């Protein structure tokens, strides 16, 4: 839908790294933001809106948003599809849309193409220094203890058998885990990310994965966050700097092109 591709002034200002007052000040009488070339669209109620596609194009024109593309040996990593992030009354709850159904599509197709799948979940380990540090910043993490029902995988996800399960107190799955060894043993060169949160572990995994030498792909419909503004701005920044943000359908088409015998 058209309005799904429009940003509020707060969302646009955050992505551009300027204040809302500056964005208003740069707006000329013709409705174009000086220096950025963005067209301002007014809603029937008089509120400013900005085209997401124009802001993405602005990144491209400034030398960002190149493509790393797909490799030849992919794996799928799913992070935090657990009760804590999908229960509406949870402090961790994201804005739920089609993340689960989109991820199931990715899982089913990955299994059909014999693509390795990793399931990961954040857990709080009081004996670990990282849990104490992270918990001092985000006290609610304490509910994510290993034995807690909050870290139970969603029923739709738990029915699958995964090639690797990673319970981690860390923000990325690469830190102090067997993930890198798992991927290297299988000569994986492309890591597709699904899960939550976009601005948290998905972003951290994308950055760390790139540093480890993997082609990082973020499945757009299969990731989520606590609000639209943070989610949208993070996807734009990830696509500009660290990963390719791809539609699930494009990833499924890529799956079909893989020679499954190579695994």
Short mmCIF file of C-alpha atoms in Angstrom, two decimals:
data_model
loop_
_atom_site.label_atom_id
_atom_site.label_comp_id
_atom_site.label_asym_id
_atom_site.label_seq_id
_atom_site.Cartn_x
_atom_site.Cartn_y
_atom_site.Cartn_z
CA UNK A 1 0.00 0.00 0.00
CA UNK A 2 1.10 3.57 -0.73
CA UNK A 3 0.96 4.78 2.86
CA UNK A 4 3.22 1.93 3.96
CA UNK A 5 5.98 3.66 1.98
CA UNK A 6 5.57 7.04 3.70
CA UNK A 7 7.54 8.19 6.73
CA UNK A 8 6.54 10.67 9.41
CA UNK A 9 8.73 13.72 9.95
CA UNK A 10 10.24 12.11 13.05
CA UNK A 11 11.09 8.93 11.15
CA UNK A 12 12.58 10.82 8.21
CA UNK A 13 14.61 13.13 10.46
CA UNK A 14 16.04 10.20 12.40
CA UNK A 15 17.11 8.38 9.25
CA UNK A 16 18.70 11.55 7.82
CA UNK A 17 20.44 12.35 11.11
CA UNK A 18 18.90 15.80 11.50
CA UNK A 19 16.27 17.31 13.77
CA UNK A 20 12.60 17.67 12.84
CA UNK A 21 12.93 21.44 13.15
CA UNK A 22 15.79 21.44 10.63
CA UNK A 23 13.74 19.31 8.25
CA UNK A 24 10.88 21.81 8.51
CA UNK A 25 13.23 24.78 8.06
CA UNK A 26 14.76 23.33 4.89
CA UNK A 27 11.35 22.88 3.29
CA UNK A 28 10.74 25.41 0.53
CA UNK A 29 7.46 26.77 -0.81
CA UNK A 30 7.47 24.23 -3.61
CA UNK A 31 7.37 21.43 -1.04
CA UNK A 32 10.94 20.23 -1.63
CA UNK A 33 13.51 19.85 1.16
CA UNK A 34 16.52 21.97 0.20
CA UNK A 35 19.80 20.08 0.03
CA UNK A 36 18.09 16.70 0.06
CA UNK A 37 15.69 16.92 -2.85
CA UNK A 38 12.91 15.21 -0.91
CA UNK A 39 9.30 15.95 -1.77
CA UNK A 40 6.99 16.64 1.14
CA UNK A 41 3.55 15.03 1.00
CA UNK A 42 0.77 16.39 3.17
CA UNK A 43 -1.96 14.15 4.53
CA UNK A 44 -5.60 15.35 4.54
CA UNK A 45 -4.97 16.30 8.18
CA UNK A 46 -2.00 18.49 7.24
CA UNK A 47 0.76 16.21 8.52
CA UNK A 48 4.07 15.96 6.66
CA UNK A 49 5.06 12.66 5.09
CA UNK A 50 8.17 11.65 3.14
CA UNK A 51 8.68 8.95 0.54
CA UNK A 52 10.72 6.02 1.81
CA UNK A 53 11.93 5.28 -1.73
CA UNK A 54 13.35 8.81 -2.07
CA UNK A 55 15.32 8.52 1.16
CA UNK A 56 16.68 5.15 0.07
CA UNK A 57 17.65 6.69 -3.28
CA UNK A 58 19.39 9.50 -1.39
CA UNK A 59 21.59 6.92 0.35
CA UNK A 60 22.39 5.34 -3.02
CA UNK A 61 23.35 8.68 -4.60
CA UNK A 62 25.73 9.34 -1.71
CA UNK A 63 27.63 6.14 -2.38
CA UNK A 64 25.79 3.80 -0.02
CA UNK A 65 23.45 0.84 -0.64
CA UNK A 66 25.62 -1.23 -2.94
CA UNK A 67 24.81 -4.93 -3.21
CA UNK A 68 26.83 -7.81 -1.78
CA UNK A 69 24.56 -10.30 -3.56
CA UNK A 70 24.03 -13.99 -2.89
CA UNK A 71 26.79 -16.54 -2.69
CA UNK A 72 26.60 -20.22 -3.54
CA UNK A 73 26.35 -21.79 -0.06
CA UNK A 74 23.65 -20.20 2.11
CA UNK A 75 22.42 -20.85 5.62
CA UNK A 76 19.37 -19.46 7.42
CA UNK A 77 19.68 -18.03 10.93
CA UNK A 78 16.50 -17.40 12.95
CA UNK A 79 16.84 -15.33 16.12
CA UNK A 80 14.47 -15.03 19.09
CA UNK A 81 11.22 -16.43 17.76
CA UNK A 82 10.28 -17.01 21.39
CA UNK A 83 7.30 -16.21 23.61
CA UNK A 84 8.91 -13.11 25.12
CA UNK A 85 9.03 -11.31 21.79
CA UNK A 86 5.56 -12.25 20.52
CA UNK A 87 3.37 -12.22 23.64
CA UNK A 88 1.47 -8.88 23.54
CA UNK A 89 1.82 -8.30 27.30
CA UNK A 90 5.58 -8.90 27.34
CA UNK A 91 8.00 -6.00 27.77
CA UNK A 92 9.91 -7.44 24.80
CA UNK A 93 6.90 -7.62 22.49
CA UNK A 94 7.47 -6.51 18.92
CA UNK A 95 5.01 -5.10 16.41
CA UNK A 96 3.78 -8.38 14.96
CA UNK A 97 2.94 -8.53 11.26
CA UNK A 98 3.91 -11.39 8.94
CA UNK A 99 7.23 -12.32 10.54
CA UNK A 100 6.19 -15.84 11.57
CA UNK A 101 4.49 -16.85 8.32
CA UNK A 102 7.35 -15.38 6.28
CA UNK A 103 9.92 -17.25 8.35
CA UNK A 104 8.03 -20.50 7.97
CA UNK A 105 8.18 -20.00 4.20
CA UNK A 106 11.94 -19.59 4.48
CA UNK A 107 12.25 -22.69 6.68
CA UNK A 108 10.14 -24.90 4.43
CA UNK A 109 11.99 -23.81 1.32
CA UNK A 110 15.38 -24.16 3.03
CA UNK A 111 14.58 -27.73 4.04
CA UNK A 112 13.45 -28.50 0.51
CA UNK A 113 16.75 -27.15 -0.84
CA UNK A 114 18.81 -28.81 1.90
CA UNK A 115 19.99 -25.45 3.26
CA UNK A 116 21.28 -25.50 6.88
CA UNK A 117 19.07 -23.75 9.45
CA UNK A 118 20.20 -22.30 12.78
CA UNK A 119 17.76 -21.40 15.55
CA UNK A 120 19.02 -19.02 18.20
CA UNK A 121 17.50 -17.50 21.31
CA UNK A 122 18.61 -14.96 23.86
CA UNK A 123 18.89 -16.28 27.40
CA UNK A 124 19.83 -14.61 30.67
CA UNK A 125 22.62 -16.39 32.56
CA UNK A 126 23.22 -14.76 35.94
CA UNK A 127 26.65 -16.39 36.20
CA UNK A 128 27.78 -14.68 32.98
CA UNK A 129 29.33 -11.21 33.11
CA UNK A 130 27.62 -10.19 29.87
CA UNK A 131 24.18 -10.95 31.31
CA UNK A 132 24.89 -8.78 34.34
CA UNK A 133 26.21 -5.94 32.20
CA UNK A 134 23.42 -6.10 29.64
CA UNK A 135 20.89 -6.56 32.44
CA UNK A 136 22.09 -3.37 34.15
CA UNK A 137 21.13 -1.54 30.95
CA UNK A 138 17.97 -3.57 30.34
CA UNK A 139 16.76 -5.10 33.65
CA UNK A 140 13.88 -6.94 31.94
CA UNK A 141 16.43 -9.38 30.51
CA UNK A 142 16.28 -11.27 33.78
CA UNK A 143 13.00 -12.88 32.73
CA UNK A 144 14.87 -14.67 29.93
CA UNK A 145 16.46 -17.27 32.21
CA UNK A 146 17.09 -20.63 30.54
CA UNK A 147 14.28 -22.38 32.44
CA UNK A 148 11.77 -19.56 31.88
CA UNK A 149 8.68 -20.10 29.67
CA UNK A 150 9.49 -16.73 28.10
CA UNK A 151 12.31 -18.31 26.10
CA UNK A 152 10.13 -21.13 24.77
CA UNK A 153 10.17 -21.18 20.93
CA UNK A 154 6.90 -20.28 19.25
CA UNK A 155 4.77 -23.39 18.56
CA UNK A 156 4.86 -22.72 14.83
CA UNK A 157 8.66 -22.79 14.94
CA UNK A 158 9.32 -25.48 17.54
CA UNK A 159 7.93 -28.26 15.34
CA UNK A 160 10.98 -28.04 13.09
CA UNK A 161 14.29 -29.82 13.58
CA UNK A 162 17.19 -27.41 13.21
CA UNK A 163 20.78 -28.12 12.24
CA UNK A 164 22.10 -26.02 15.10
CA UNK A 165 20.42 -24.53 18.20
CA UNK A 166 22.21 -21.71 19.94
CA UNK A 167 21.21 -20.45 23.39
CA UNK A 168 23.21 -17.31 23.97
CA UNK A 169 23.48 -14.45 26.46
CA UNK A 170 25.28 -12.43 23.80
CA UNK A 171 23.91 -9.88 21.37
CA UNK A 172 25.39 -11.67 18.37
CA UNK A 173 25.42 -15.37 17.61
CA UNK A 174 29.07 -15.29 16.61
CA UNK A 175 30.41 -14.50 20.07
CA UNK A 176 31.52 -17.47 22.20
CA UNK A 177 29.50 -19.98 20.18
CA UNK A 178 30.02 -22.78 17.68
CA UNK A 179 28.31 -20.81 14.89
CA UNK A 180 31.46 -19.85 13.00
CA UNK A 181 32.80 -23.41 13.13
CA UNK A 182 29.41 -24.73 11.97
CA UNK A 183 29.39 -22.35 9.00
CA UNK A 184 33.05 -22.89 8.10
CA UNK A 185 32.73 -26.67 8.15
CA UNK A 186 29.95 -26.37 5.57
CA UNK A 187 31.77 -23.67 3.59
CA UNK A 188 28.83 -21.30 4.01
CA UNK A 189 29.33 -17.93 2.32
CA UNK A 190 25.85 -16.41 2.67
CA UNK A 191 23.87 -15.98 5.88
CA UNK A 192 20.18 -15.10 5.70
CA UNK A 193 18.75 -13.47 8.82
CA UNK A 194 15.21 -13.72 10.16
CA UNK A 195 13.90 -12.85 13.62
CA UNK A 196 13.99 -10.05 16.15
CA UNK A 197 14.81 -7.40 16.96
CA UNK A 198 15.82 -5.56 13.82
CA UNK A 199 17.71 -2.88 15.75
CA UNK A 200 19.19 -5.37 18.24
CA UNK A 201 20.46 -8.85 17.46
CA UNK A 202 19.58 -8.75 13.76
CA UNK A 203 21.63 -5.61 13.28
CA UNK A 204 24.45 -6.91 15.47
CA UNK A 205 24.57 -10.23 13.59
CA UNK A 206 24.57 -8.44 10.23
CA UNK A 207 27.52 -6.26 11.23
CA UNK A 208 29.48 -9.09 12.84
CA UNK A 209 28.69 -11.50 10.01
CA UNK A 210 30.03 -9.03 7.47
CA UNK A 211 33.21 -8.67 9.53
CA UNK A 212 33.55 -12.46 9.54
CA UNK A 213 33.42 -12.47 5.74
CA UNK A 214 29.84 -13.61 5.06
CA UNK A 215 27.39 -12.16 2.57
CA UNK A 216 24.64 -10.96 4.91
CA UNK A 217 21.01 -10.99 3.73
CA UNK A 218 18.17 -9.64 5.89
CA UNK A 219 14.75 -11.11 5.04
CA UNK A 220 12.64 -7.96 5.09
CA UNK A 221 9.23 -9.46 5.98
CA UNK A 222 10.74 -11.93 8.46
CA UNK A 223 12.27 -9.41 10.89
CA UNK A 224 10.59 -7.09 13.37
CA UNK A 225 11.03 -4.57 16.13
CA UNK A 226 9.08 -2.79 18.85
CA UNK A 227 7.96 0.11 16.66
CA UNK A 228 7.85 1.02 13.00
CA UNK A 229 10.23 3.98 13.23
CA UNK A 230 13.13 2.02 14.73
CA UNK A 231 12.44 -0.94 12.42
CA UNK A 232 12.35 1.17 9.25
CA UNK A 233 15.39 3.30 10.05
CA UNK A 234 17.44 0.21 10.96
CA UNK A 235 16.52 -1.60 7.73
CA UNK A 236 17.54 1.43 5.68
CA UNK A 237 20.85 1.74 7.51
CA UNK A 238 21.57 -2.00 7.28
CA UNK A 239 20.87 -1.98 3.55
CA UNK A 240 23.07 1.09 3.14
CA UNK A 241 26.10 -0.22 5.03
CA UNK A 242 26.21 -3.86 6.07
CA UNK A 243 23.72 -6.19 4.35
CA UNK A 244 21.27 -6.63 1.53
CA UNK A 245 17.70 -6.21 2.74
CA UNK A 246 15.73 -8.52 0.47
CA UNK A 247 12.10 -9.47 0.03
CA UNK A 248 11.30 -13.02 1.09
CA UNK A 249 10.09 -13.88 -2.41
CA UNK A 250 13.49 -12.95 -3.86
CA UNK A 251 15.21 -15.15 -1.28
CA UNK A 252 12.89 -18.05 -2.12
CA UNK A 253 13.75 -17.64 -5.81
CA UNK A 254 17.43 -17.76 -4.87
CA UNK A 255 16.85 -20.95 -2.86
CA UNK A 256 15.50 -22.64 -5.97
CA UNK A 257 18.65 -21.78 -7.91
CA UNK A 258 20.90 -23.55 -5.40
CA UNK A 259 22.45 -26.87 -6.34
CA UNK A 260 21.38 -28.90 -3.31
CA UNK A 261 23.95 -31.61 -3.99
CA UNK A 262 26.70 -29.21 -2.90
CA UNK A 263 25.60 -29.63 0.71
#
